[in-house]
Short mmCIF file of C-alpha atoms in Angstrom, two decimals:
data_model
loop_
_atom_site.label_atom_id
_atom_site.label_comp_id
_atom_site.label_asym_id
_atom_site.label_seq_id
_atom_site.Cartn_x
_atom_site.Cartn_y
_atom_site.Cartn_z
CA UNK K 1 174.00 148.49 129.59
CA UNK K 2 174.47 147.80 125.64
CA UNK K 3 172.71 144.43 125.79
CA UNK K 4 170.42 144.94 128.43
CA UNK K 5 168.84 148.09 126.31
CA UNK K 6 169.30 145.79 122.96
CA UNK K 7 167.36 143.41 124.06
CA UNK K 8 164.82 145.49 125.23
CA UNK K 9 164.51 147.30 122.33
CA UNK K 10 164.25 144.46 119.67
CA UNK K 11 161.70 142.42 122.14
CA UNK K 12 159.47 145.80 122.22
CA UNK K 13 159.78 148.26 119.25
CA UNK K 14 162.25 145.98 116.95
CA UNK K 15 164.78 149.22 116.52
CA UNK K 16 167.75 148.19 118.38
CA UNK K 17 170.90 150.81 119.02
CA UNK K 18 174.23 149.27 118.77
CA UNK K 19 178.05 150.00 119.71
CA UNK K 20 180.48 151.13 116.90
CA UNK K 21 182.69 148.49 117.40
CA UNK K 22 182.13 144.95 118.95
CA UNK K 23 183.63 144.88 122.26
CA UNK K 24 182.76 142.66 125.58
CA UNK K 25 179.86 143.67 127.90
CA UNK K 26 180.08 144.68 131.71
CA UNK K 27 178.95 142.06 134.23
CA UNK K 28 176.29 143.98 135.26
CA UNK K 29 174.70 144.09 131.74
CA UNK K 30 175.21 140.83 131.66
CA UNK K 31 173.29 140.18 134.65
CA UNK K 32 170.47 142.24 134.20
CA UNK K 33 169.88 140.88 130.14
CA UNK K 34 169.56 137.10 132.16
CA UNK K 35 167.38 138.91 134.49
CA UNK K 36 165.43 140.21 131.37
CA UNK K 37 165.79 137.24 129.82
CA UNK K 38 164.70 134.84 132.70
CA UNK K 39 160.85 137.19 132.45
CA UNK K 40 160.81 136.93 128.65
CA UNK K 41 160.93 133.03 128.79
CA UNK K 42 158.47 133.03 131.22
CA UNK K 43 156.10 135.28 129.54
CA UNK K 44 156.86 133.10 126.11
CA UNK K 45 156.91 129.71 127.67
CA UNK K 46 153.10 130.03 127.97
CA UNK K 47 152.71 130.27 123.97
CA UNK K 48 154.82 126.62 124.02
CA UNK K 49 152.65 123.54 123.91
CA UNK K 50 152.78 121.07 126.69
CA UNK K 51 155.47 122.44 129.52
CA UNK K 52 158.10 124.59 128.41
CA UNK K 53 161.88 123.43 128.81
CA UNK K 54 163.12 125.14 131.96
CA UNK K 55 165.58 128.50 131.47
CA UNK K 56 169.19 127.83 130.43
CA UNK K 57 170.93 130.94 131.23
CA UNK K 58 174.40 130.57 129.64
CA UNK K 59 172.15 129.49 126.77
CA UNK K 60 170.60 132.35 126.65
CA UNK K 61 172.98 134.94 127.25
CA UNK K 62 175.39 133.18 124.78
CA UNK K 63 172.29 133.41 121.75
CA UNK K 64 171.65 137.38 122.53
CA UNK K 65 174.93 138.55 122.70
CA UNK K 66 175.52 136.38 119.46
CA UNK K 67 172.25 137.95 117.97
CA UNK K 68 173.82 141.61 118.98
CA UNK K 69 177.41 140.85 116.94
CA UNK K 70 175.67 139.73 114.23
CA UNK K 71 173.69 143.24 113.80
CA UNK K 72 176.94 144.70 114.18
CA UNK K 73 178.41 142.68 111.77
CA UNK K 74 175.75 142.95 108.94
CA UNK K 75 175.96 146.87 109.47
CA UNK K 76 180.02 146.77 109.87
CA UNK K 77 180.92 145.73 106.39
CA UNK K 78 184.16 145.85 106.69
CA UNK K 79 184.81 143.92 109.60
CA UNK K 80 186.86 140.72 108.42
CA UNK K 81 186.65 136.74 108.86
CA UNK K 82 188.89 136.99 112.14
CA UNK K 83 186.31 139.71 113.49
CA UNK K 84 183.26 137.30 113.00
CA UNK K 85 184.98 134.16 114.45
CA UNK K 86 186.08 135.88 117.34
CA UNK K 87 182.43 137.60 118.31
CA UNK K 88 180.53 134.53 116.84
CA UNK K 89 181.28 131.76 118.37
CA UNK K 90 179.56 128.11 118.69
CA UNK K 91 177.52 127.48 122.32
CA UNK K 92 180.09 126.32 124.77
CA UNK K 93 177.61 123.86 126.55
CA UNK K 94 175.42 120.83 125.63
CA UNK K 95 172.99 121.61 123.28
CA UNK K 96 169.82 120.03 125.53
CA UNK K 97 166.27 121.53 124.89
CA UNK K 98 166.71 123.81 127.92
CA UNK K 99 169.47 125.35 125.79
CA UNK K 100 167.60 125.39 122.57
CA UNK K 101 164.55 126.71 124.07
CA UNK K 102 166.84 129.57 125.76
CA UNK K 103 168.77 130.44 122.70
CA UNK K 104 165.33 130.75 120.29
CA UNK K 105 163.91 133.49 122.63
CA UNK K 106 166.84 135.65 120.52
CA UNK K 107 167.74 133.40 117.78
CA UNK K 108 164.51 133.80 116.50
CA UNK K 109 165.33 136.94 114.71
CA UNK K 110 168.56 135.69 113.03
CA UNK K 111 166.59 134.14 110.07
CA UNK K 112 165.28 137.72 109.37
CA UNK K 113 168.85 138.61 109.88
CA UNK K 114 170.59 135.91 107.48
CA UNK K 115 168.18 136.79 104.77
CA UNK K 116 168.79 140.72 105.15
CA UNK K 117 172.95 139.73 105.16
CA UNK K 118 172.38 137.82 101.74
CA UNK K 119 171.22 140.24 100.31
CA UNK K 120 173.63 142.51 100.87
CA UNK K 121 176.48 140.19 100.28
CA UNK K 122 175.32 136.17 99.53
CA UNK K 123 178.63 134.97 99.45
CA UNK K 124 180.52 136.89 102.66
CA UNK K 125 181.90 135.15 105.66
CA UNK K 126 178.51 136.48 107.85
CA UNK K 127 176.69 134.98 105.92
CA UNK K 128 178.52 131.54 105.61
CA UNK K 129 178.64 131.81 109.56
CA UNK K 130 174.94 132.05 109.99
CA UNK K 131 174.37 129.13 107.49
CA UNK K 132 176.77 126.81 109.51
CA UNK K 133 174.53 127.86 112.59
CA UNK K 134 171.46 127.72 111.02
CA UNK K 135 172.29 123.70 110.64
CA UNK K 136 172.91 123.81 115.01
CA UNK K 137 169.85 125.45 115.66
CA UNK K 138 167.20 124.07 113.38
CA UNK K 139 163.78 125.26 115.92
CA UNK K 140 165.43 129.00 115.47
CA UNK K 141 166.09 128.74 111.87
CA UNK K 142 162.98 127.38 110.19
CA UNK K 143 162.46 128.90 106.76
CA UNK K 144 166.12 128.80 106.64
CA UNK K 145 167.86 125.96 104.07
CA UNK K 146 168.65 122.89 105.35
CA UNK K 147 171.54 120.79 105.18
CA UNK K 148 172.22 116.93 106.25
CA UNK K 149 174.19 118.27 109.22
CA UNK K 150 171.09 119.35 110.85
CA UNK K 151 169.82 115.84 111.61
CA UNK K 152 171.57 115.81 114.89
CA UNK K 153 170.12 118.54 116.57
CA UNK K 154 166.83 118.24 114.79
CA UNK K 155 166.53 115.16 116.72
CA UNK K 156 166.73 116.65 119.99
CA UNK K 157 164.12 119.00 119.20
CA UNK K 158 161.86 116.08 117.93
CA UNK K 159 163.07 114.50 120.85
CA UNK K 160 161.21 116.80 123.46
CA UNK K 161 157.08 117.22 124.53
CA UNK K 162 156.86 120.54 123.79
CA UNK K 163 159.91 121.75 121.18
CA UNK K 164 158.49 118.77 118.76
CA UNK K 165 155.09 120.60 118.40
CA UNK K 166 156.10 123.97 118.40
CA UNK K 167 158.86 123.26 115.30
CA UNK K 168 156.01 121.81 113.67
CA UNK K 169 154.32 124.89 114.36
CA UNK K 170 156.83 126.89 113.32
CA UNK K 171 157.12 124.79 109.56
CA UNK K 172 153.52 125.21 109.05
CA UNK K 173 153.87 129.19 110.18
CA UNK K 174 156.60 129.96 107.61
CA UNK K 175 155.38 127.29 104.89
CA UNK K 176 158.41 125.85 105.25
CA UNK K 177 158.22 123.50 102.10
CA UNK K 178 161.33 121.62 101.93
CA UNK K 179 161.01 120.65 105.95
CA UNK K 180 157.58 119.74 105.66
CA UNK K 181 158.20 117.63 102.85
CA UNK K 182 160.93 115.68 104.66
CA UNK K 183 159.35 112.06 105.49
CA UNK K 184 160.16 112.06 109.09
CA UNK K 185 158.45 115.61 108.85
CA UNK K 186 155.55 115.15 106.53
CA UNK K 187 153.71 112.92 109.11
CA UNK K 188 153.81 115.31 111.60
CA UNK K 189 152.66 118.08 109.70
CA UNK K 190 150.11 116.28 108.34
CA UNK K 191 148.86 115.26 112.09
CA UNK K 192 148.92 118.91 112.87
CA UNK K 193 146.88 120.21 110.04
CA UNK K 194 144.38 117.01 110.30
CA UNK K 195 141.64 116.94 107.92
CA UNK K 196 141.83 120.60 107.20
CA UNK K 197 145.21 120.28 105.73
CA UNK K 198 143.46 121.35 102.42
CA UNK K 199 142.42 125.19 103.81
CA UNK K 200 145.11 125.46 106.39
CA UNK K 201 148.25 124.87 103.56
CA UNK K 202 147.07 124.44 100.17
CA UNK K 203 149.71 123.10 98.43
CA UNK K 204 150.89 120.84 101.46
CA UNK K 205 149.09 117.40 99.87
CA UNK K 206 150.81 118.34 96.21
CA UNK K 207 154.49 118.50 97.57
CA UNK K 208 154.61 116.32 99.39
CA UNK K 209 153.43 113.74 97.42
CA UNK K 210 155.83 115.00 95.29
CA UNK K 211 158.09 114.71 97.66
CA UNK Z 1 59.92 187.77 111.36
CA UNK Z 2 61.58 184.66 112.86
CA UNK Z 3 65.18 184.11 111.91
CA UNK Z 4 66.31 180.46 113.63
CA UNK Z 5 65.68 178.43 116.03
CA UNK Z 6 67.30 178.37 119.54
CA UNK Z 7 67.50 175.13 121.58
CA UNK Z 8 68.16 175.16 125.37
CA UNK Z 9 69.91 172.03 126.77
CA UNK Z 10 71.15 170.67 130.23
CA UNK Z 11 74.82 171.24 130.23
CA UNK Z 12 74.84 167.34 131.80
CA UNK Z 13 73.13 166.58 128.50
CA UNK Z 14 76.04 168.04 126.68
CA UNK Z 15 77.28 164.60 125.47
CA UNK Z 16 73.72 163.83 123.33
CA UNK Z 17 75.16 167.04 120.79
CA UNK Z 18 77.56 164.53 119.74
CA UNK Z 19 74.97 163.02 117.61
CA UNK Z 20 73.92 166.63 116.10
CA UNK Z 21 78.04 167.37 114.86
CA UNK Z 22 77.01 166.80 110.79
CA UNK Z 23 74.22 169.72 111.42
CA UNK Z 24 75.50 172.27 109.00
CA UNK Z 25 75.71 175.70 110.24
CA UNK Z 26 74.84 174.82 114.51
CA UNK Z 27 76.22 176.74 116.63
CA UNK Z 28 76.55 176.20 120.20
CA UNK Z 29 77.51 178.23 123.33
CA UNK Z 30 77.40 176.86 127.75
CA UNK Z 31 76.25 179.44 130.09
CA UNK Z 32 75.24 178.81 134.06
CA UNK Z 33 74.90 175.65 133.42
CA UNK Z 34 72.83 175.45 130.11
CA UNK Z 35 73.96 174.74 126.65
CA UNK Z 36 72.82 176.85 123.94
CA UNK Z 37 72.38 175.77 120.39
CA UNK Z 38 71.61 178.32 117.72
CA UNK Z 39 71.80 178.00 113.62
CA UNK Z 40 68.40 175.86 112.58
CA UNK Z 41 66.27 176.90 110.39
CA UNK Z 42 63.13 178.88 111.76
CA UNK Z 43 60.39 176.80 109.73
CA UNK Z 44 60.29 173.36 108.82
CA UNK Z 45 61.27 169.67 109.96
CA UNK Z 46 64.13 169.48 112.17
CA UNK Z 47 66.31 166.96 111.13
CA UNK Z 48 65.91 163.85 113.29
CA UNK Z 49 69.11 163.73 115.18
CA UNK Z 50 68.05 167.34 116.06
CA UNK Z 51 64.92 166.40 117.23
CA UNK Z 52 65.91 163.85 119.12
CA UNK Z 53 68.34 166.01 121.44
CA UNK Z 54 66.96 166.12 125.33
CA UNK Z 55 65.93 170.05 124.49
CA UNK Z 56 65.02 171.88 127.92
CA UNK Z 57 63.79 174.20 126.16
CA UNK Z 58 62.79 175.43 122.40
CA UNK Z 59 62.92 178.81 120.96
CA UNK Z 60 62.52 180.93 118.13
CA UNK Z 61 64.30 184.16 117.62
CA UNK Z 62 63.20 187.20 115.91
CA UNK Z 63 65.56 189.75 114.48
CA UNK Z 64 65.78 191.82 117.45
CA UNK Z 65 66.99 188.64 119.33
CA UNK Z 66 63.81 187.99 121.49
CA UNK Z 67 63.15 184.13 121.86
CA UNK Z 68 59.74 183.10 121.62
CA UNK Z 69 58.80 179.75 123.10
CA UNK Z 70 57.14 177.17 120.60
CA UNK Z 71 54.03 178.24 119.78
CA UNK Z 72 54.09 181.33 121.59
CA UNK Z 73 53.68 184.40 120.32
CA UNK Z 74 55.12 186.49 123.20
CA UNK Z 75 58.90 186.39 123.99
CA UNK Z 76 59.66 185.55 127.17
CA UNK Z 77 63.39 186.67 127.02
CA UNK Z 78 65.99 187.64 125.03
CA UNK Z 79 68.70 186.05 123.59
CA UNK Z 80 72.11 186.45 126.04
CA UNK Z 81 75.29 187.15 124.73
CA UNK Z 82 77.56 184.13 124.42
CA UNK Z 83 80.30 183.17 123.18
CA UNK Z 84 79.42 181.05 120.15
CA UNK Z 85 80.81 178.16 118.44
CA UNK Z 86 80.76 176.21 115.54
CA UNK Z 87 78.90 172.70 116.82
CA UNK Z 88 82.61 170.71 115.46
CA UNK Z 89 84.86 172.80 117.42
CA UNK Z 90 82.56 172.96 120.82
CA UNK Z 91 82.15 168.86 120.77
CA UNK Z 92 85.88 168.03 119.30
CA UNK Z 93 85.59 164.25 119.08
CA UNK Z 94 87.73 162.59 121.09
CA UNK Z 95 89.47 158.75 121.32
CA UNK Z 96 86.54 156.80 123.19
CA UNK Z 97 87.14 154.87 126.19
CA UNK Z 98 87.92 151.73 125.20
CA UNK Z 99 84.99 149.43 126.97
CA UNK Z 100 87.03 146.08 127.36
CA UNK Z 101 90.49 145.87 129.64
CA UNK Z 102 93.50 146.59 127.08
CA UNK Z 103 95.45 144.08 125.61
CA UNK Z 104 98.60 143.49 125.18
CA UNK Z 105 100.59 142.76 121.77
CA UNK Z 106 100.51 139.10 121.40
CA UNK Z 107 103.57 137.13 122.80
CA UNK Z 108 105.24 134.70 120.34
CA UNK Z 109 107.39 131.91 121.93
CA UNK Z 110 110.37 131.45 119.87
CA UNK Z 111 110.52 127.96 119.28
CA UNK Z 112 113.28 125.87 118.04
CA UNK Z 113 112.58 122.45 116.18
CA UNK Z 114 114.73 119.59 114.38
CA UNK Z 115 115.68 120.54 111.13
CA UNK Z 116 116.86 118.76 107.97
CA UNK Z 117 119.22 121.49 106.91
CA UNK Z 118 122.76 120.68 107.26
CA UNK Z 119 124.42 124.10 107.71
CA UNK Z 120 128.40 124.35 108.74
CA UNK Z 121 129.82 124.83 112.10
CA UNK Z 122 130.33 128.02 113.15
CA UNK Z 123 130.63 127.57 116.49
CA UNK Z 124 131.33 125.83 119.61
CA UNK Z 125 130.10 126.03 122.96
CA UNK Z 126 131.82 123.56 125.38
CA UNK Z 127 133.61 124.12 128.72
CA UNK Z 128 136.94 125.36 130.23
CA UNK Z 129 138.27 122.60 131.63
CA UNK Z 130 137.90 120.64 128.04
CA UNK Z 131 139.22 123.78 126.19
CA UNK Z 132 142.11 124.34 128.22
CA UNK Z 133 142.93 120.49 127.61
CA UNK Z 134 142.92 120.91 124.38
CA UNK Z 135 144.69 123.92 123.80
CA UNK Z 136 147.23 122.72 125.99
CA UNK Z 137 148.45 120.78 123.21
CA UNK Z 138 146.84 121.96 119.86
CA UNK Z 139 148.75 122.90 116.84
CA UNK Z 140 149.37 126.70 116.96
CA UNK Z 141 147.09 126.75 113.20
CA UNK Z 142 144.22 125.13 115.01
CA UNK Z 143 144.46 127.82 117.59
CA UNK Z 144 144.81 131.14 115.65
CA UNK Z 145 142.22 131.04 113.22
CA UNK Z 146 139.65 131.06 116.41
CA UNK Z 147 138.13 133.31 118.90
CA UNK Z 148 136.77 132.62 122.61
CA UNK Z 149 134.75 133.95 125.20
CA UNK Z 150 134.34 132.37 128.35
CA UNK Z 151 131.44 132.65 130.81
CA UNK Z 152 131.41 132.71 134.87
CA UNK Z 153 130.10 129.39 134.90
CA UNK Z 154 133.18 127.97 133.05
CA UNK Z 155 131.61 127.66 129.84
CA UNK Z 156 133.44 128.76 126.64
CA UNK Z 157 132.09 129.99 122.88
CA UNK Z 158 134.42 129.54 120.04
CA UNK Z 159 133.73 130.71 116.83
CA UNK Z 160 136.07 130.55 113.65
CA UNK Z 161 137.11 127.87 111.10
CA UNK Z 162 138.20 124.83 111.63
CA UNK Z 163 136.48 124.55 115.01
CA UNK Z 164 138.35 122.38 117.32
CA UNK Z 165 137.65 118.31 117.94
CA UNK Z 166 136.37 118.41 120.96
CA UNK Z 167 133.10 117.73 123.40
CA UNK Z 168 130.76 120.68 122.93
CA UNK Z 169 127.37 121.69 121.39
CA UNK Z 170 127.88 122.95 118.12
CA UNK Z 171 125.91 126.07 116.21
CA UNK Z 172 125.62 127.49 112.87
CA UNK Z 173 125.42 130.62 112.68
CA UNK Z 174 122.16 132.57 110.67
CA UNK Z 175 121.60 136.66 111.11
CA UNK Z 176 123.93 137.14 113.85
CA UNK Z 177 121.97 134.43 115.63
CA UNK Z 178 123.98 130.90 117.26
CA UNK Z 179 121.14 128.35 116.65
CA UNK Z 180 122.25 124.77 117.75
CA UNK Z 181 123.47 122.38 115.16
CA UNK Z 182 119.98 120.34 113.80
CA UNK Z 183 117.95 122.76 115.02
CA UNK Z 184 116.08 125.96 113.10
CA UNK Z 185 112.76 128.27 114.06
CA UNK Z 186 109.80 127.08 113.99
CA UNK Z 187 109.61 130.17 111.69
CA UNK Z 188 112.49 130.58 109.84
CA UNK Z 189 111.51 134.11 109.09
CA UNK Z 190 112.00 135.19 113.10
CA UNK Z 191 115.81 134.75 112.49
CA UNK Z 192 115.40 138.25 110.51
CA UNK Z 193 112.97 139.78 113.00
CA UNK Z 194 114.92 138.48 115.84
CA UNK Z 195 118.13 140.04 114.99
CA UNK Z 196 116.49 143.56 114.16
CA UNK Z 197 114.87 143.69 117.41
CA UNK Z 198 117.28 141.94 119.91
CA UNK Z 199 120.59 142.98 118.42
CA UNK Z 200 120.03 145.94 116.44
CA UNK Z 201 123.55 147.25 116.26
CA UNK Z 202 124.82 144.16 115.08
CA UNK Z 203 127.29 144.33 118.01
CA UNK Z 204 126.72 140.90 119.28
CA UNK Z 205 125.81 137.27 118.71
CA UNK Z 206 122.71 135.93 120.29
CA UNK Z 207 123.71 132.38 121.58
CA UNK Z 208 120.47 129.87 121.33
CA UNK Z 209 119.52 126.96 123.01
CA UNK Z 210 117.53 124.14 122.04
CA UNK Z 211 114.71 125.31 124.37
CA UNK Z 212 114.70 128.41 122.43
CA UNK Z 213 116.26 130.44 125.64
CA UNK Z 214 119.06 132.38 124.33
CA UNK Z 215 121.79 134.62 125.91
CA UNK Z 216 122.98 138.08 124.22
CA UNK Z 217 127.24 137.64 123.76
CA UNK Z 218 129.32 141.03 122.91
CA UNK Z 219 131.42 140.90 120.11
CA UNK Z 220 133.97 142.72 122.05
CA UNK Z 221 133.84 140.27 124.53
CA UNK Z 222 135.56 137.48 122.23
CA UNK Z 223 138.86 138.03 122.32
CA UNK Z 224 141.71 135.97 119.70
CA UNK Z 225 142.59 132.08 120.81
CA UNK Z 226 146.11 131.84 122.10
CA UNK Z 227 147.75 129.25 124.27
CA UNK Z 228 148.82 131.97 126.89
CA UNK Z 229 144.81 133.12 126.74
CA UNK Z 230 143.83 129.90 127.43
CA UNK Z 231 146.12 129.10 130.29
CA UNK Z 232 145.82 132.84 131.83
CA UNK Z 233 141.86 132.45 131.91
CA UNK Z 234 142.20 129.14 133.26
CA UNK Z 235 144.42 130.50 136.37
CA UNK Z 236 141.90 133.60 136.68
CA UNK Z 237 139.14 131.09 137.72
CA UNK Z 238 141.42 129.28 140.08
CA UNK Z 239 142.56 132.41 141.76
CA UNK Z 240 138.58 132.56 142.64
#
């Protein structure tokens, strides 16, 4: 039960115990992390604005086990390029909000992850693997660089009731600068921080007029 | 020879020796009924609040302790052995009565009127249907920087910085003390008083109305704004 107790661990006390070397899981810890899983998005959807996207399981198992190689691969140093392509690899479904929604209730740690990984290494394959995901999953990876790529799947999440408000959310949460000064962006922000913008974020009025 | 004079009182006239307490060197003693006084001189003017005392009888006493009656110059008994006191000590004063029906400290309506001071929101105090509506969709910043406390008849407080857009009657906040926006004591100075006496520990806030009624709110009882809060108190009132 290596991803069931994982993902237990890193949802409660954020020290997770991992395998030696990456290797598949049993169906039965497969099916009790979606079981684990399918309680956490409940519990979390209530924090969402407006009415959460429903529970994508594939979406979600896919993001934790992905979440679990990468700790093993920012520990493992000397696991190659063939290692990380083989236990990262891209969501095999449609990326819809259900899916994005599902996958953040994991990938929300990667960011923390990415940044520990550069600076162990800023040029190694994990990292460049995180990056290129970073641009699929832009609600997980606010705070995280951006790249043109990311249009795409930003518009699905600006697309939807309640994953439009809580990326905004997220950009104000982590002063996300160079989001928040995007002009598709900047009005949005600036709706959410109203006329307090000046004692909620600062700065936000100076870069973006910059900007 | 004469040493003092002895006066002889009803002990129902006890309360007229009041008036004799500033008699230097009386003495007084109660026996079967009588109340002795002893201690003035045996010649001369009795002072007046002596004299005035409802005497029984009046004696003088010769060294041998024989009492002679005024103007006698046989004894006609002698003088018994009591248990004497200084005048002070056998009449301690006491508190009088008081003659009119007590009072009571005067009562002081707190009164609220329009004011011209423009003080800053500090709270909010609007209901949970609105609240919920609003946090249903609020920016997470709006949210977090507040805290709520909700009461059984569906109304909620919220106190913090930016205070939300919505319906409500807003306070400002002076001494612990939730006085409606435009509004201020007729005294300003109660706000002081106020707080000392009705929330001493400084453990809650005092929540005014314009009609000067006010309810007492425990700090411990506002708990920190978030979405899940809102939406979990919200199904606690429906499950009523």
């Amino acid at each position: 039960m290596l991803l069931t107790a994982f993902l237990h661990d890193i949802l409660t006390t954020g020290a997770v115990t991992l395998a030696g070397q990456p290797s598949p899981f049993e169906p039965t810890d497969l099916h009790a992390a979606e079981a684990s899983l399918r309680a956490y998005h409940a519990e979390d959807a209530l924090e969402l604005p407006q009415v959460a996207p429903a529970f994508d399981a594939p979406a979600a198992l896919w993001a934790t086990q992905f979440l679990y190689h990468t700790v093993q691969l920012a520990l493992l140093r000397e696991l190659d390029e063939r290692v990380i392509g083989q236990c990262l690899k891209d969501f095999a479904g449609e990326i819809t909000p259900e899916a994005i929604y599902s996958a953040d209730l994991t990938f929300r740690y990667l960011p923390d992850l990415l940044r520990l990984a550069k600076g162990l290494a800023p040029g190694d394959a994990l990292v460049t693997r995180l990056l290129a995901v970073a641009q699929q999953w832009p609600l997980s990876f606010v705070g995280t660089a951006l790249d043109a790529t990311e249009a795409e799947a930003e518009a699905v999440v600006l697309a939807h009731p309640a994953l439009r408000p809580a990326y905004i959310d997220r950009i104000i949460q982590m002063k996300d600068r160079a989001r928040a000064g995007q002009p598709h962006l900047a009005p949005l922000v600036q709706a959410a921080l109203g006329g307090h913008a000046a004692t909620l974020w600062p700065d936000f009025a100076a870069f973006t007029i910059l900007a | 020879m004469m040493t003092e004079r002895v006066l002889v009182l009803a002990a129902s006239d006890r309360e007229a020796l009041g008036g004799v307490r500033a008699v230097p060197g009386l003495q007084a003693a109660e026996a079967a009924g009588e109340v002795w006084l002893r201690g003035l001189p045996a010649a001369g003017e009795l002072p007046l609040a002596v004299r005035a005392l409802p005497a029984a009888a009046a004696y003088t006493l010769d060294g041998q302790g024989r009492l002679f009656p005024a103007g006698s110059r046989t004894p006609t008994a002698q003088l018994p052995a009591l248990s004497w006191q200084p005048i002070r000590a056998f009449m301690p004063l006491e508190l009088p009565t008081a003659a009119l029906p007590a009072q009571g400290a005067p009562r002081y309506r707190v009164r609220l009127v329009p004011s011209d001071r423009a003080e800053g929101g500090a709270a909010l105090l609007t209901t949970l249907a609105v609240w919920r509506e609003y946090a249903e969709t609020a920016p997470a910043i709006r949210l977090e920087s507040l805290r709520f406390a909700v009461a059984a008849d569906q109304r909620v407080l919220l106190l913090g910085t930016p205070l939300p857009p919505i319906p409500g009657q807003e306070h400002w906040l002076r001494e612990g003390l939730l006085l409606p926006a435009g509004f201020d004591f007729e005294a300003p100075l109660l706000a002081l008083l106020l707080a000392r006496q009705l929330n001493a520990n400084a453990d809650a806030l005092l929540l005014f109305a314009a009609d000067g009624s006010w309810e007492r709110i425990s700090k411990a009882d506002l708990v920190p704004v978030t979405r899940s809060a809102v939406r979990l108190t919200m199904e606690g009132f429906r499950d009523e």
